[in-house]
Amino acid sequence: ALRSPGIRAVLVTIVLLATAFGTVDVTVVASAEQLGSRALAGPLLALWAVGSMVGGLAFGARASDRGPEQRMVGLLALVVAGIALLSVATGLVQLAAGMVLAGLGIAPAIACLYLLVDRLAPAGTVTEAFTWVTTAFATGFAAGNALGGTLVQQVGTDGAFLVAAGGVAAATLLARLRRPALAAGPTGMREAPEGLGRTG
C-alpha cells in the first residue's frame, strides 16, 4: 500500500490532521481551566463532536459531481478557519460556538480521506492501507497531545490553537499540491468481495 504515492499523501495528511486534533484536545482543557473550571472541557469537546456530526450529516445528504480529492481541500480549509477562530475567543459562549464551527469540516474531510484510501489502495492491499490509516491517526493524535501541553506552557492557549490551525493548513496545502496523485486510480484489479469472483 505504501508504494502508492496517493496513499502516502493521504497518510501524511492524516498525521497532520490528527496532530492538530490532539493539540486542540489538550488546549481546550487548558482553556477550560482559564475560564474557571476544568469540568467545562467535557462539554466543550462534546460541542466539537456535535459540529463534526452536523457537518457529516450535511455532507452525506448533499450529492456532488466532484471527487473526494477536490471536496477535501475546501473542507480542510473550513477546519483551519474554525480552529483559528478559537484563538480569538474571549469567553465561554464564544469558545463554545467556536468549537461547533471548528468541528463542521472534520467528519466530511475524514470521509473524503477514507474514500481516497479505498480508491487508491493497490489491488490486495486495502486492509493494509486502512491499518496504516489507523496507525497514522493514533500516532498523530498522541504527538498532538504531547505538543499541545508544551505549546500551552510556552505560548499560551491562543498560540496553541494557532499552531493547530497551522497544522491543518499544512494538510490542506498538501492535499491541494498532491491532488493529481489523489485523483489517480489504483493499479491492478480491485479485491473481490468475499465469496465473489471465485471459481470451483
Short mmCIF file of C-alpha atoms in Angstrom, two decimals:
data_model
loop_
_atom_site.label_atom_id
_atom_site.label_comp_id
_atom_site.label_asym_id
_atom_site.label_seq_id
_atom_site.Cartn_x
_atom_site.Cartn_y
_atom_site.Cartn_z
CA ALA A 1 0.00 0.00 0.00
CA LEU A 2 2.82 2.41 0.83
CA ARG A 3 4.14 2.11 -2.72
CA SER A 4 1.18 4.22 -3.86
CA PRO A 5 2.03 7.97 -3.95
CA GLY A 6 -1.62 8.76 -3.29
CA ILE A 7 -1.76 6.56 -0.19
CA ARG A 8 1.43 8.16 1.15
CA ALA A 9 -0.06 11.62 0.63
CA VAL A 10 -3.25 10.59 2.44
CA LEU A 11 -1.30 9.18 5.38
CA VAL A 12 0.80 12.33 5.78
CA THR A 13 -2.40 14.39 5.63
CA ILE A 14 -3.93 12.21 8.34
CA VAL A 15 -0.88 12.57 10.60
CA LEU A 16 -1.01 16.37 10.26
CA LEU A 17 -4.73 16.43 10.98
CA ALA A 18 -4.52 14.08 13.95
CA THR A 19 -1.62 16.05 15.41
CA ALA A 20 -3.70 19.23 15.18
CA PHE A 21 -6.69 17.48 16.78
CA GLY A 22 -4.54 16.19 19.62
CA THR A 23 -3.21 19.70 20.19
CA VAL A 24 -6.72 21.14 20.27
CA ASP A 25 -7.83 18.43 22.70
CA VAL A 26 -5.22 19.45 25.27
CA THR A 27 -5.60 23.17 24.62
CA VAL A 28 -9.35 23.04 25.26
CA VAL A 29 -8.70 21.59 28.71
CA ALA A 30 -6.28 24.42 29.45
CA SER A 31 -8.83 26.96 28.15
CA ALA A 32 -11.49 25.49 30.44
CA GLU A 33 -9.17 25.90 33.41
CA GLN A 34 -8.62 29.54 32.46
CA LEU A 35 -12.38 30.00 32.39
CA GLY A 36 -12.56 28.77 35.96
CA SER A 37 -13.46 25.08 35.73
CA ARG A 38 -11.65 22.10 34.23
CA ALA A 39 -15.06 20.38 34.09
CA LEU A 40 -16.04 22.69 31.22
CA ALA A 41 -13.63 20.82 28.95
CA GLY A 42 -16.03 17.88 28.59
CA PRO A 43 -18.99 19.91 27.28
CA LEU A 44 -16.69 21.95 25.02
CA LEU A 45 -15.21 18.84 23.44
CA ALA A 46 -18.73 17.44 23.11
CA LEU A 47 -19.70 20.55 21.13
CA TRP A 48 -16.72 19.90 18.89
CA ALA A 49 -18.10 16.43 18.22
CA VAL A 50 -21.59 17.87 17.62
CA GLY A 51 -20.17 20.21 15.00
CA SER A 52 -18.44 17.28 13.31
CA MET A 53 -21.66 15.25 13.35
CA VAL A 54 -23.69 18.09 11.84
CA GLY A 55 -21.07 18.58 9.15
CA GLY A 56 -21.03 14.87 8.40
CA LEU A 57 -24.81 14.69 8.06
CA ALA A 58 -24.86 17.72 5.76
CA PHE A 59 -22.03 16.26 3.68
CA GLY A 60 -23.73 12.90 3.35
CA ALA A 61 -27.04 14.42 2.34
CA ARG A 62 -25.57 16.51 -0.45
CA ALA A 63 -24.67 14.89 -3.76
CA SER A 64 -21.72 16.25 -5.70
CA ASP A 65 -20.07 15.55 -9.03
CA ARG A 66 -16.68 16.49 -7.61
CA GLY A 67 -14.31 13.81 -6.40
CA PRO A 68 -13.24 13.50 -2.75
CA GLU A 69 -9.79 14.90 -3.57
CA GLN A 70 -11.49 18.12 -4.72
CA ARG A 71 -14.04 18.40 -1.93
CA MET A 72 -11.48 17.69 0.76
CA VAL A 73 -9.45 20.85 0.17
CA GLY A 74 -12.38 23.14 0.92
CA LEU A 75 -13.41 21.06 3.93
CA LEU A 76 -9.92 21.22 5.40
CA ALA A 77 -9.87 24.97 4.84
CA LEU A 78 -13.09 25.15 6.87
CA VAL A 79 -11.38 23.27 9.70
CA VAL A 80 -8.44 25.70 9.55
CA ALA A 81 -10.78 28.68 9.88
CA GLY A 82 -12.72 27.10 12.74
CA ILE A 83 -9.66 26.26 14.82
CA ALA A 84 -8.07 29.65 14.12
CA LEU A 85 -11.22 31.34 15.46
CA LEU A 86 -10.72 29.56 18.78
CA SER A 87 -7.60 31.64 19.31
CA VAL A 88 -9.64 34.85 19.49
CA ALA A 89 -12.48 33.53 21.66
CA THR A 90 -12.68 35.64 24.83
CA GLY A 91 -15.37 33.88 26.84
CA LEU A 92 -17.26 30.65 27.34
CA VAL A 93 -20.01 31.43 24.82
CA GLN A 94 -17.54 32.38 22.10
CA LEU A 95 -15.39 29.34 22.81
CA ALA A 96 -18.44 27.06 22.72
CA ALA A 97 -19.59 28.50 19.40
CA GLY A 98 -16.07 28.23 18.06
CA MET A 99 -15.89 24.55 18.98
CA VAL A 100 -19.01 23.84 16.92
CA LEU A 101 -17.61 25.76 13.96
CA ALA A 102 -14.23 24.05 14.30
CA GLY A 103 -15.92 20.67 14.07
CA LEU A 104 -18.06 21.24 10.99
CA GLY A 105 -15.49 20.16 8.44
CA ILE A 106 -13.93 17.28 10.36
CA ALA A 107 -16.24 14.34 9.63
CA PRO A 108 -16.67 15.26 5.94
CA ALA A 109 -12.91 15.65 5.48
CA ILE A 110 -12.23 12.31 7.15
CA ALA A 111 -14.93 10.70 5.00
CA CYS A 112 -13.10 12.01 1.91
CA LEU A 113 -9.83 10.59 3.20
CA TYR A 114 -11.39 7.16 3.71
CA LEU A 115 -12.91 7.26 0.23
CA LEU A 116 -9.48 8.08 -1.18
CA VAL A 117 -7.82 5.23 0.69
CA ASP A 118 -10.40 2.79 -0.61
CA ARG A 119 -9.91 4.06 -4.16
CA LEU A 120 -6.13 4.42 -4.18
CA ALA A 121 -5.02 1.26 -2.41
CA PRO A 122 -3.40 -1.13 -4.93
CA ALA A 123 -5.03 -4.49 -5.52
CA GLY A 124 -4.78 -6.76 -2.50
CA THR A 125 -3.70 -4.00 -0.08
CA VAL A 126 -6.97 -2.39 1.05
CA THR A 127 -6.84 -3.94 4.53
CA GLU A 128 -3.19 -2.99 4.92
CA ALA A 129 -3.94 0.57 3.79
CA PHE A 130 -6.67 1.04 6.40
CA THR A 131 -4.36 -0.39 9.05
CA TRP A 132 -1.87 2.33 8.17
CA VAL A 133 -4.69 4.88 8.44
CA THR A 134 -5.44 3.76 12.00
CA THR A 135 -1.74 3.92 12.85
CA ALA A 136 -1.44 7.40 11.35
CA PHE A 137 -4.39 8.71 13.37
CA ALA A 138 -3.10 7.23 16.63
CA THR A 139 0.44 8.45 16.08
CA GLY A 140 -0.63 11.96 15.12
CA PHE A 141 -3.08 12.33 17.99
CA ALA A 142 -0.54 11.18 20.57
CA ALA A 143 2.04 13.57 19.16
CA GLY A 144 -0.53 16.36 19.24
CA ASN A 145 -1.33 15.71 22.89
CA ALA A 146 2.35 15.99 23.77
CA LEU A 147 2.81 19.07 21.58
CA GLY A 148 -0.29 20.73 22.99
CA GLY A 149 0.94 20.56 26.56
CA THR A 150 4.25 22.11 25.58
CA LEU A 151 2.62 24.83 23.49
CA VAL A 152 0.17 25.84 26.23
CA GLN A 153 3.08 26.34 28.62
CA GLN A 154 5.25 28.23 26.13
CA VAL A 155 2.86 30.30 24.01
CA GLY A 156 -0.47 30.06 25.83
CA THR A 157 -3.78 28.67 24.63
CA ASP A 158 -4.24 31.23 21.85
CA GLY A 159 -0.86 30.38 20.38
CA ALA A 160 -1.53 26.66 20.71
CA PHE A 161 -4.80 26.98 18.79
CA LEU A 162 -2.97 28.90 16.05
CA VAL A 163 -0.29 26.23 15.77
CA ALA A 164 -3.02 23.58 15.48
CA ALA A 165 -4.68 25.62 12.74
CA GLY A 166 -1.31 25.85 11.02
CA GLY A 167 -1.02 22.08 11.08
CA VAL A 168 -4.37 21.70 9.34
CA ALA A 169 -3.33 24.43 6.88
CA ALA A 170 -0.27 22.34 6.04
CA ALA A 171 -2.54 19.33 5.45
CA THR A 172 -4.74 21.49 3.21
CA LEU A 173 -1.75 22.65 1.17
CA LEU A 174 -0.51 19.08 0.82
CA ALA A 175 -3.92 17.88 -0.34
CA ARG A 176 -4.01 20.67 -2.93
CA LEU A 177 -0.48 20.07 -4.21
CA ARG A 178 -0.93 16.30 -4.37
CA ARG A 179 -4.35 16.43 -6.00
CA PRO A 180 -3.14 14.72 -9.22
CA ALA A 181 -1.85 11.74 -7.21
CA LEU A 182 -5.04 11.65 -5.14
CA ALA A 183 -7.17 11.73 -8.29
CA ALA A 184 -5.36 8.76 -9.82
CA GLY A 185 -6.87 5.30 -9.77
CA PRO A 186 -5.31 2.16 -8.30
CA THR A 187 -3.21 -0.22 -10.32
CA GLY A 188 -4.41 -3.75 -10.98
CA MET A 189 -7.71 -5.37 -10.17
CA ARG A 190 -9.61 -4.47 -7.03
CA GLU A 191 -10.17 -7.05 -4.33
CA ALA A 192 -13.29 -9.08 -4.94
CA PRO A 193 -15.90 -9.11 -2.15
CA GLU A 194 -15.87 -12.24 -0.02
CA GLY A 195 -17.43 -15.13 -1.88
CA LEU A 196 -17.39 -13.40 -5.26
CA GLY A 197 -15.04 -13.71 -8.19
CA ARG A 198 -14.04 -17.25 -7.28
CA THR A 199 -14.39 -20.40 -9.29
CA GLY A 200 -14.68 -24.00 -8.24
#
